[in-house]
Amino acid sequence: MNTSELFFAPVTEDIRAIEALILSQANGYQADLKAALEHLLSSGGKRIRPTLTLIIGRMLGAEKRHLLTMAAAIELLHTATLVHDDLIDGSLLRRGIPTLNAQWSPGATVLTGDFLFAKAASLAARTESIPVIQLFSETLSIIVNGEISQMFDNRCRINRDEYYKRIYAKTASLFETSAASAAMLSPVDENVIHQLAQFGYNIGMAFQILDDILDFTADQATIGKPVGGDLRQGLVTLPTILYAEHHPGDAAIEMLVKGECVQKENQLNGLIQAIQSSEAPRLALAEAKSFVARGIESIRTQPDSIERNQLIELAEYIVDRKL
Amino acid sequence: MNTSELFFAPVTEDIRAIEALILSQANGYQADLKAALEHLLSSGGKRIRPTLTLIIGRMLGAEKRHLLTMAAAIELLHTATLVHDDLIDGSLLRRGIPTLNAQWSPGATVLTGDFLFAKAASLAARTESIPVIQLFSETLSIIVNGEISQMFDNRCRINRDEYYKRIYAKTASLFETSAASAAMLSPVDENVIHQLAQFGYNIGMAFQILDDILDFTADQATIGKPVGGDLRQGLVTLPTILYAEHHPGDAAIEMLVKGECVQKENQLNGLIQAIQSSEAPRLALAEAKSFVARGIESIRTQPDSIERNQLIELAEYIVDRKL
């Protein structure tokens, strides 16, 4: 474990409890659902969203039982969205492990995702907090709407506003909810809920920007997919946007500016290499770090505590990670 | 309008309000979602589930605003399950109108269904009743689990218990929830909630049995799919189960008893015709009518009212309808 990941250690036991709670959601249902859940949980993942929920709930004095239930609901919602995403993208591996759709029919994969959504909603309902339950279902709407926009509207376009909206829907919205829901389950006022929501939002934006940087800079073996995979799918992310701002005369960039996809393999490879060796990844990282700084700033007025320090470590880890 | 459908008339205005509420769920989201919702609502449907919710809520004194919201949540949940079902089954028409998957990519169809699930859950959460919200998400789990069981376990098997479990999951569970949730939103005790849940359960079972009879007896033009379509997909329903009990020596039935699918086209057509012209559809209808009678019996102790009479009419319509 990297020193920057020390914030995970204090919640390890709770994370195990959450995994057990998630697995138990298949009890009494069709046997293959249990197997699917075990497989999905075994593929690891950093559990960063429930970790965020747990640390904030501890800091603010949330009731433990409801906090664990909510953290499980959030991780399960995240898992459900991945099941449908991988099916839609035709991805056969995630974190080096076969996806559900690599092994099951499309129909079975759709239904398993639906089951996980239903169980995530059930878990959220068990918190018995109407505002938390409402926030949870709104977040699912935002995530799915973002994916639909990405599918219909946002291919091969250089547009910074669209990019921010997209990564909010895709990632930051659930980070925001992971943080806000923990505060909503705690004896704190609206102002504190807002601060924690801002914290979650900002580190969520940074998290996705870093993912988008790693898509260019990590080696293929580490991320388990081809370098520049986003751009190959017509998805323009921050490194490309920043490269375009600094190299407006690049022929491939001129195509994207006109809303045309770069389809020729050699032109695409050239653009990806140009972005990799340009200043764009470094500038994008600076932008991710400024989101993290804003996130930390939003919890500045919270009393000093072990948990507040853990949140700061978690925020810094987000822009420090290599995977 | 058939005289047996008079119970629909008093709720027509509320049903229009529910349709408007459902449509408004796409406001502020990707534009194609609105178009999809309009298309899905335009394909009609009897709105029998929200009608059930509305009449019961009126009878028991539920607050109008929450009742409409819940009825909309139920119809939207039903719509969402149809979107994914049609995709999985590859159905290109429903009620004579192209399905979403006939026009959109599988990915867009999956995501649209997900969006509708999320919005159905949001609407249910707006009732601000924790028990109703919990029941709602559990119902979705039951429906999806039933579909998974149907996919993995229940092909080409003659088993009455499995059949009843399947039609409960597929249909009666949502009828039960449509009825129970209306009672839960009303100032009544647990006993009344239980009675109405039983009413919903029983007429839901009858509703699906009638669908399964119509699959054999309605002409192809009326139901918009080939006669005996269930059996052609290896789905054994009550008419086949009853036919098997009375004709154990039939060669095709002997295959099904061994758990083998009847795959030869001429043997399958022969079995379907034999079931059609046998006593099985009539016996199945008698069974549906006995569910309806049990449903009506369960609300016998409710005070006499216009709405109670409408519920009885609705229950009788379920086994009287031709479509």
XYZ file of C-alpha atoms in Angstrom:
646
model
C 0.000 0.000 0.000
C 1.233 3.400 -1.057
C 1.638 5.921 1.780
C -0.899 8.105 0.010
C -3.476 5.350 0.496
C -3.213 5.224 4.281
C -6.705 6.702 4.581
C -8.100 3.343 3.397
C -6.768 1.413 6.402
C -9.156 2.696 9.094
C -12.209 1.723 7.027
C -11.022 -1.721 5.885
C -13.262 -3.557 8.319
C -16.307 -1.484 7.381
C -15.601 -2.017 3.688
C -15.619 -5.803 4.299
C -18.981 -5.394 6.058
C -20.303 -3.446 3.077
C -19.152 -6.127 0.659
C -20.935 -8.757 2.756
C -24.074 -6.601 2.790
C -23.928 -6.221 -0.988
C -23.487 -9.983 -1.488
C -26.404 -10.724 0.827
C -28.700 -8.791 -1.519
C -28.818 -11.870 -3.762
C -29.982 -14.152 -0.921
C -33.265 -15.810 -1.794
C -33.060 -14.899 -5.470
C -32.025 -16.831 -8.583
C -28.715 -18.598 -7.841
C -26.793 -17.107 -10.773
C -27.342 -13.626 -9.340
C -25.246 -14.540 -6.311
C -22.506 -15.876 -8.570
C -22.639 -12.701 -10.646
C -22.355 -10.489 -7.566
C -19.423 -12.522 -6.241
C -17.683 -12.192 -9.580
C -18.317 -8.451 -9.754
C -17.030 -7.888 -6.213
C -13.988 -10.094 -6.783
C -12.830 -7.852 -9.599
C -11.738 -5.465 -6.901
C -11.986 -1.781 -7.411
C -10.804 0.759 -4.930
C -14.170 1.221 -3.147
C -13.312 4.887 -3.054
C -16.974 6.023 -3.080
C -18.077 4.038 -0.008
C -14.785 4.989 1.690
C -15.737 8.619 1.163
C -19.200 7.995 2.624
C -17.785 6.155 5.642
C -15.142 8.716 6.567
C -17.571 11.636 6.269
C -20.253 9.826 8.286
C -17.730 9.074 11.022
C -16.526 12.654 11.051
C -20.048 14.050 11.343
C -21.534 11.437 13.690
C -23.893 9.493 11.388
C -25.568 6.415 12.835
C -23.321 3.483 11.893
C -26.043 1.132 10.633
C -27.535 3.642 8.183
C -24.095 4.779 7.096
C -23.004 1.231 6.150
C -26.290 0.669 4.309
C -25.859 3.872 2.324
C -22.224 3.134 1.490
C -23.310 -0.301 0.220
C -26.120 1.285 -1.835
C -23.607 3.617 -3.489
C -21.076 0.914 -4.346
C -23.873 -1.304 -5.691
C -25.264 1.524 -7.832
C -21.768 2.098 -9.199
C -21.422 -1.641 -9.922
C -24.805 -1.732 -11.692
C -23.845 1.153 -13.981
C -20.580 -0.629 -14.881
C -22.496 -3.812 -15.797
C -24.630 -1.951 -18.338
C -21.715 0.243 -19.527
C -19.510 -2.748 -20.272
C -22.366 -4.417 -22.142
C -23.044 -1.314 -24.233
C -19.349 -0.731 -24.971
C -18.766 -4.432 -25.647
C -15.905 -4.403 -23.110
C -14.703 -7.919 -22.355
C -12.344 -7.101 -19.492
C -12.495 -4.742 -16.534
C -9.485 -4.527 -14.231
C -8.139 -7.616 -15.993
C -11.171 -9.757 -15.132
C -13.840 -10.842 -17.639
C -16.925 -8.616 -17.637
C -20.356 -10.138 -17.097
C -21.233 -9.625 -20.770
C -18.106 -11.551 -21.770
C -19.659 -14.612 -20.129
C -23.422 -14.101 -20.244
C -25.955 -13.297 -22.945
C -26.866 -9.624 -23.453
C -30.325 -10.311 -22.023
C -29.003 -11.879 -18.826
C -26.549 -8.991 -18.455
C -29.285 -6.356 -18.870
C -31.444 -8.090 -16.254
C -28.568 -8.525 -13.804
C -27.850 -4.805 -14.042
C -31.549 -4.100 -13.454
C -31.528 -6.364 -10.407
C -28.521 -4.521 -8.986
C -30.256 -1.155 -9.552
C -33.325 -2.456 -7.723
C -31.252 -3.717 -4.810
C -29.233 -0.507 -4.648
C -32.528 1.410 -4.401
C -33.724 -1.014 -1.696
C -30.572 -0.398 0.325
C -30.919 3.374 -0.037
C -34.539 3.084 1.130
C -33.352 1.266 4.255
C -31.669 4.469 5.440
C -35.246 5.709 6.060
C -34.196 9.218 5.024
C -36.516 10.644 2.354
C -34.009 13.321 1.184
C -31.259 10.676 0.862
C -33.556 8.338 -1.079
C -34.625 11.169 -3.391
C -31.031 12.265 -3.966
C -30.069 8.672 -4.738
C -32.673 8.167 -7.470
C -31.955 11.615 -8.953
C -28.286 10.685 -9.137
C -29.109 7.558 -11.111
C -31.145 9.721 -13.526
C -28.201 12.086 -13.963
C -25.712 9.263 -14.566
C -27.891 7.533 -17.155
C -28.817 10.815 -18.852
C -25.092 11.574 -19.150
C -24.499 8.249 -20.868
C -27.350 8.880 -23.282
C -25.998 12.354 -24.092
C -22.562 10.840 -24.643
C -24.090 8.318 -27.031
C -26.266 10.719 -29.019
C -24.710 14.169 -28.878
C -21.157 14.335 -27.767
C -18.960 12.442 -30.218
C -15.947 14.048 -31.826
C -16.596 17.522 -30.493
C -14.177 19.852 -28.768
C -16.258 21.617 -26.176
C -15.051 22.280 -22.674
C -18.550 22.966 -21.240
C -19.868 19.707 -22.625
C -16.835 17.907 -21.220
C -17.449 19.247 -17.719
C -21.141 18.412 -17.895
C -20.297 14.923 -19.075
C -17.768 14.133 -16.330
C -20.137 15.576 -13.749
C -22.882 13.179 -14.875
C -20.517 10.244 -15.317
C -18.480 10.501 -12.142
C -18.706 13.636 -10.010
C -22.465 13.291 -9.416
C -22.001 9.988 -7.581
C -18.990 11.310 -5.621
C -21.138 14.288 -4.657
C -23.949 11.987 -3.541
C -21.523 9.693 -1.688
C -20.367 12.686 0.339
C -23.671 14.559 0.670
C -25.655 11.489 1.728
C -23.221 10.783 4.585
C -23.716 14.357 5.779
C -27.499 14.088 5.356
C -27.467 11.022 7.623
C -25.584 13.025 10.271
C -26.803 15.573 12.842
C -25.533 18.597 10.890
C -27.157 21.607 9.216
C -27.719 22.391 5.532
C -24.547 24.418 5.362
C -22.364 21.445 6.339
C -24.226 19.206 3.892
C -23.477 21.752 1.184
C -19.770 21.870 2.124
C -19.442 18.098 1.953
C -21.407 17.958 -1.311
C -18.896 20.477 -2.716
C -16.029 18.340 -1.442
C -17.472 15.258 -3.174
C -18.210 17.173 -6.364
C -14.708 18.607 -6.665
C -12.793 15.420 -5.965
C -15.163 13.568 -8.311
C -14.335 15.992 -11.127
C -10.616 15.540 -10.355
C -11.050 11.743 -10.298
C -12.504 11.667 -13.804
C -9.942 14.113 -15.191
C -7.205 11.842 -13.861
C -8.871 8.829 -15.489
C -8.917 10.775 -18.740
C -5.218 11.655 -18.384
C -4.306 8.021 -17.585
C -6.116 6.987 -20.750
C -3.270 8.756 -22.595
C -0.304 8.285 -20.273
C -0.633 4.915 -18.539
C 0.839 1.966 -20.376
C -1.620 -0.459 -21.903
C -0.785 -3.283 -19.464
C -1.634 -1.107 -16.454
C -5.057 0.149 -17.531
C -5.904 -2.977 -19.521
C -7.085 -1.144 -22.623
C -5.418 0.492 -25.627
C -3.789 3.879 -25.031
C -5.968 6.729 -26.257
C -9.034 4.476 -26.063
C -11.396 7.402 -25.441
C -10.321 9.288 -28.534
C -10.494 6.080 -30.575
C -14.193 5.997 -29.611
C -14.666 9.629 -30.562
C -14.688 10.781 -26.966
C -12.884 14.104 -26.568
C -11.494 14.561 -23.048
C -9.537 17.298 -21.309
C -6.048 16.380 -22.614
C -7.343 16.633 -26.182
C -9.179 19.895 -25.440
C -6.006 21.414 -23.946
C -3.864 20.129 -26.822
C -6.328 21.704 -29.261
C -6.091 25.064 -27.493
C -2.298 25.026 -27.860
C -2.111 23.472 -31.347
C -5.068 24.843 -33.309
C -3.291 24.245 -36.616
C -2.957 20.462 -36.181
C -4.821 18.843 -39.096
C -6.555 16.236 -36.903
C -7.586 18.938 -34.453
C -9.042 20.986 -37.329
C -11.262 18.001 -38.131
C -12.476 17.746 -34.538
C -13.148 21.486 -34.439
C -15.478 20.943 -37.394
C -17.146 18.087 -35.467
C -15.683 15.396 -37.712
C -14.310 12.180 -36.211
C -10.686 11.263 -36.906
C -11.065 7.834 -38.396
C -7.857 7.106 -40.285
C -5.782 4.837 -38.051
C -2.433 6.535 -38.730
C -3.850 10.028 -38.232
C -5.478 8.925 -34.980
C -2.239 7.333 -33.723
C -0.358 10.497 -34.665
C -2.774 12.674 -32.721
C -2.606 10.409 -29.655
C 1.207 10.464 -29.683
C 1.234 14.218 -30.173
C -1.057 14.681 -27.171
C 1.031 12.287 -25.050
C 4.265 14.146 -25.701
C 2.718 17.603 -25.438
C 2.114 19.821 -22.429
C -1.566 18.734 -22.387
C -1.353 15.908 -19.795
C 0.555 18.170 -17.407
C -1.921 21.023 -17.881
C -4.836 18.638 -17.356
C -3.215 17.392 -14.153
C -2.900 20.969 -12.962
C -6.612 21.410 -13.572
C -7.410 18.201 -11.634
C -5.239 19.484 -8.776
C -7.123 22.757 -8.717
C -10.398 20.821 -8.326
C -8.817 18.921 -5.427
C -7.692 22.192 -3.871
C -11.224 23.579 -4.140
C -12.557 20.395 -2.552
C -10.163 20.671 0.388
C -11.006 24.358 0.711
C -14.700 23.513 1.060
C -14.039 21.499 4.249
C -11.540 24.017 5.644
C -14.011 25.271 8.276
C -14.721 21.758 9.587
C -13.167 21.174 13.035
C -9.748 19.539 12.904
C -10.144 15.759 13.280
C -8.589 12.449 12.252
C -11.342 12.048 9.671
C -10.859 15.487 8.174
C -7.195 14.641 7.671
C -8.201 11.345 6.066
C -10.478 13.230 3.672
C -7.596 15.500 2.697
C -5.372 12.443 2.126
C -8.106 10.830 0.048
C -8.461 14.000 -2.036
C -4.717 14.162 -2.640
C -4.544 10.466 -3.494
C -7.048 11.062 -6.295
C -4.565 13.137 -8.290
C -1.557 11.081 -7.189
C -2.721 7.624 -8.268
C -1.249 5.754 -11.214
C -4.359 3.594 -11.834
C -66.172 1.260 -24.627
C -67.479 -2.082 -23.438
C -69.957 -1.914 -20.523
C -67.513 -3.986 -18.490
C -65.002 -1.142 -18.792
C -67.188 1.532 -17.202
C -64.898 1.610 -14.156
C -62.293 3.370 -16.316
C -64.505 6.419 -16.949
C -64.329 8.057 -13.484
C -60.520 8.011 -13.509
C -59.991 9.214 -17.095
C -59.031 12.707 -16.014
C -56.607 11.440 -13.383
C -55.064 9.060 -15.900
C -54.413 12.015 -18.239
C -52.762 13.830 -15.312
C -50.589 10.770 -14.665
C -49.537 10.592 -18.308
C -48.569 14.267 -18.169
C -46.602 13.641 -14.972
C -44.789 10.718 -16.599
C -43.931 12.792 -19.678
C -42.625 15.629 -17.523
C -40.013 13.264 -16.073
C -37.947 13.804 -19.213
C -37.939 17.612 -18.836
C -34.411 18.941 -18.642
C -32.825 15.714 -19.871
C -31.513 14.594 -23.244
C -34.138 15.455 -25.904
C -34.482 11.919 -27.290
C -35.692 10.725 -23.879
C -38.777 12.920 -24.212
C -39.424 11.554 -27.681
C -39.008 8.002 -26.381
C -41.441 8.596 -23.514
C -43.994 10.142 -25.888
C -43.683 7.162 -28.182
C -44.030 4.683 -25.313
C -47.106 6.438 -23.919
C -48.702 6.757 -27.370
C -48.690 2.991 -27.778
C -51.612 2.994 -25.408
C -52.058 0.252 -22.941
C -55.005 -0.001 -20.634
C -53.364 1.794 -17.662
C -55.038 -0.837 -15.538
C -52.381 -0.708 -12.776
C -52.621 3.045 -12.104
C -56.419 2.757 -12.400
C -56.307 0.189 -9.608
C -54.137 2.499 -7.493
C -56.413 5.497 -8.102
C -59.702 3.747 -7.300
C -58.336 2.196 -4.089
C -56.785 5.463 -2.956
C -60.095 7.258 -3.530
C -61.980 4.567 -1.659
C -59.667 4.730 1.341
C -59.055 8.479 1.424
C -55.451 8.790 0.256
C -54.091 12.280 -0.322
C -54.640 13.032 -4.006
C -51.181 14.412 -4.781
C -49.295 11.406 -3.410
C -51.778 9.013 -4.995
C -51.247 10.459 -8.484
C -47.480 10.396 -7.996
C -47.564 6.747 -6.939
C -49.857 5.740 -9.801
C -47.431 7.438 -12.210
C -44.469 5.637 -10.582
C -46.205 2.296 -11.097
C -47.099 2.871 -14.745
C -43.554 4.125 -15.419
C -41.999 1.088 -13.719
C -44.237 -1.128 -15.845
C -43.167 0.790 -18.973
C -39.475 0.466 -18.070
C -39.744 -3.320 -17.666
C -41.452 -3.556 -21.089
C -38.608 -1.578 -22.714
C -35.999 -4.054 -21.480
C -38.265 -7.091 -22.081
C -38.878 -6.163 -25.704
C -35.161 -5.618 -26.225
C -34.283 -8.985 -24.699
C -36.996 -10.825 -26.614
C -36.171 -8.966 -29.810
C -39.840 -7.930 -30.136
C -40.324 -5.363 -32.880
C -43.967 -4.501 -32.208
C -46.045 -3.985 -29.072
C -49.757 -3.292 -29.452
C -49.111 -2.790 -33.166
C -46.581 0.003 -32.628
C -42.804 -0.344 -33.143
C -40.900 -1.049 -29.931
C -38.035 1.208 -28.891
C -35.478 -1.477 -29.798
C -36.973 -1.656 -33.294
C -35.816 1.924 -33.823
C -32.868 2.464 -31.489
C -29.598 0.688 -30.860
C -29.516 -1.911 -28.066
C -27.315 0.414 -26.001
C -29.697 3.368 -26.278
C -32.608 1.076 -25.412
C -30.841 -0.289 -22.308
C -30.081 3.238 -21.108
C -33.593 4.510 -21.788
C -35.001 1.657 -19.683
C -32.506 2.537 -16.936
C -33.580 6.178 -17.076
C -37.235 5.173 -16.731
C -36.380 2.955 -13.733
C -34.572 5.871 -12.112
C -37.484 8.232 -12.729
C -40.011 5.670 -11.485
C -37.980 5.387 -8.277
C -37.850 9.212 -8.027
C -41.620 9.410 -8.329
C -42.111 6.701 -5.696
C -39.746 8.622 -3.395
C -41.918 11.732 -3.806
C -44.726 9.974 -1.903
C -42.491 10.481 1.156
C -43.671 7.139 2.544
C -40.737 4.902 3.521
C -42.816 1.662 3.475
C -44.167 2.506 0.006
C -40.688 3.306 -1.304
C -39.308 0.073 0.136
C -42.169 -1.972 -1.307
C -41.613 -0.333 -4.686
C -37.919 -1.254 -4.935
C -38.581 -4.775 -3.635
C -41.204 -5.203 -6.345
C -38.680 -4.279 -9.013
C -36.297 -6.900 -7.554
C -39.049 -9.530 -7.711
C -40.011 -8.683 -11.300
C -36.427 -8.786 -12.555
C -35.601 -11.927 -10.580
C -38.634 -13.598 -12.188
C -37.343 -12.703 -15.640
C -33.913 -14.084 -14.814
C -35.450 -17.329 -13.510
C -37.531 -17.566 -16.675
C -34.387 -17.149 -18.737
C -32.170 -19.586 -16.858
C -34.376 -22.205 -15.225
C -37.880 -22.427 -16.504
C -37.830 -23.411 -20.157
C -39.829 -26.382 -21.434
C -40.909 -27.632 -18.037
C -44.383 -28.584 -16.901
C -44.541 -27.435 -13.329
C -47.567 -25.748 -11.839
C -45.701 -24.353 -8.799
C -43.048 -22.784 -11.003
C -45.783 -21.361 -13.221
C -47.517 -19.673 -10.305
C -44.238 -18.299 -8.977
C -43.396 -16.993 -12.423
C -46.699 -15.193 -13.023
C -46.555 -13.752 -9.515
C -43.127 -12.259 -10.251
C -44.031 -11.192 -13.766
C -47.452 -9.650 -13.164
C -49.200 -10.203 -9.857
C -46.419 -8.624 -7.776
C -46.922 -5.234 -9.459
C -50.734 -5.511 -9.219
C -50.278 -6.309 -5.528
C -48.016 -3.273 -5.103
C -50.392 -1.050 -7.124
C -53.158 -1.938 -4.690
C -51.166 -2.138 -1.457
C -49.347 1.166 -2.012
C -52.652 3.017 -2.454
C -53.821 1.567 0.873
C -50.487 2.415 2.504
C -50.936 6.043 1.440
C -54.388 6.080 3.096
C -55.424 6.464 6.744
C -56.172 2.738 7.224
C -54.732 -0.033 9.409
C -52.500 -3.002 8.493
C -55.489 -5.278 8.118
C -57.003 -3.149 5.349
C -53.630 -2.874 3.613
C -53.430 -6.668 3.697
C -56.941 -7.021 2.237
C -56.158 -4.686 -0.648
C -52.806 -6.380 -1.254
C -54.702 -9.669 -1.524
C -57.148 -8.064 -3.931
C -54.275 -6.842 -6.121
C -52.462 -10.172 -5.913
C -55.478 -12.224 -6.945
C -56.596 -10.080 -9.852
C -52.956 -9.870 -10.985
C -52.731 -13.670 -11.091
C -56.011 -13.753 -13.036
C -54.738 -11.055 -15.411
C -51.666 -13.075 -16.361
C -53.615 -16.342 -16.691
C -55.935 -14.578 -19.109
C -52.960 -13.271 -21.088
C -51.675 -16.840 -21.251
C -55.070 -18.102 -22.473
C -55.295 -15.333 -25.096
C -51.881 -16.396 -26.364
C -53.650 -19.590 -27.548
C -57.147 -18.388 -28.360
C -56.935 -14.815 -29.687
C -56.352 -14.468 -33.385
C -52.963 -13.313 -34.497
C -54.224 -9.918 -35.726
C -55.711 -9.078 -32.316
C -52.705 -9.816 -30.131
C -50.162 -8.888 -32.765
C -48.006 -11.992 -32.372
C -48.162 -15.606 -33.562
C -50.655 -17.873 -31.810
C -48.968 -20.103 -29.232
C -46.041 -17.693 -29.070
C -45.230 -18.603 -25.466
C -44.905 -22.307 -26.209
C -42.850 -21.534 -29.317
C -40.376 -19.866 -26.927
C -40.429 -22.879 -24.599
C -42.617 -21.110 -22.074
C -45.126 -23.520 -20.548
C -48.260 -21.716 -19.304
C -51.476 -22.839 -17.622
C -53.345 -24.011 -20.754
C -50.439 -26.346 -21.588
C -50.199 -27.536 -17.971
C -53.938 -28.327 -17.915
C -53.790 -30.000 -21.326
C -50.900 -32.155 -20.080
C -52.895 -33.224 -17.021
C -55.728 -34.428 -19.254
C -53.624 -35.839 -22.103
C -50.542 -37.390 -20.494
C -50.051 -39.745 -23.446
C -49.583 -36.992 -26.061
C -46.106 -37.455 -27.574
C -45.217 -33.755 -27.399
C -46.407 -33.599 -23.802
C -44.211 -36.583 -22.952
C -41.223 -34.592 -24.215
C -42.106 -31.603 -22.027
C -42.591 -33.895 -19.027
C -38.980 -34.997 -19.552
C -37.963 -31.323 -19.723
C -37.243 -31.424 -23.466
C -38.334 -28.587 -25.708
C -40.641 -29.362 -28.625
C -38.663 -27.994 -31.520
C -40.049 -29.617 -34.660
C -42.343 -27.065 -36.278
C -45.094 -29.505 -37.240
C -45.118 -31.169 -33.804
C -45.267 -27.749 -32.142
C -48.137 -26.618 -34.388
C -49.957 -29.890 -33.667
C -49.600 -29.381 -29.908
C -50.795 -25.781 -30.106
C -53.868 -26.770 -32.134
C -54.596 -29.663 -29.771
C -54.475 -27.303 -26.775
C -56.680 -24.724 -28.547
C -59.412 -27.242 -29.331
C -59.187 -29.004 -25.954
C -60.896 -28.244 -22.664
C -57.670 -26.572 -21.418
C -58.498 -22.899 -22.265
C -61.909 -23.258 -20.574
C -60.364 -24.870 -17.482
C -57.703 -22.172 -17.321
C -60.399 -19.496 -17.537
C -62.213 -21.167 -14.633
C -59.001 -20.933 -12.635
C -58.593 -17.240 -13.506
C -62.201 -16.656 -12.430
C -61.547 -18.342 -9.103
C -58.627 -15.933 -8.508
C -60.963 -13.043 -9.284
C -63.550 -14.449 -6.871
C -60.907 -14.674 -4.133
C -59.878 -11.100 -4.899
C -63.436 -9.833 -4.583
C -63.897 -11.880 -1.402
C -60.876 -10.153 0.160
C -62.589 -6.730 -0.080
C -66.013 -8.083 1.020
C -65.745 -6.462 4.465
C -64.986 -3.007 3.012
C -67.925 -0.613 3.408
C -70.180 -0.468 0.360
C -69.104 2.427 -1.868
C -68.958 3.540 -5.495
C -65.258 2.714 -5.531
C -65.726 -0.770 -4.101
C -68.192 -1.472 -6.901
C -65.680 -0.103 -9.425
C -63.045 -2.470 -8.038
C -65.432 -5.408 -8.469
C -66.131 -4.293 -12.057
C -62.408 -3.976 -12.692
C -61.809 -7.478 -11.294
C -64.536 -8.944 -13.488
C -63.269 -7.103 -16.549
C -59.915 -8.803 -16.133
C -61.371 -12.237 -16.981
C -63.866 -10.832 -19.499
C -61.480 -8.968 -21.790
C -60.572 -10.140 -25.278
C -57.222 -8.336 -25.386
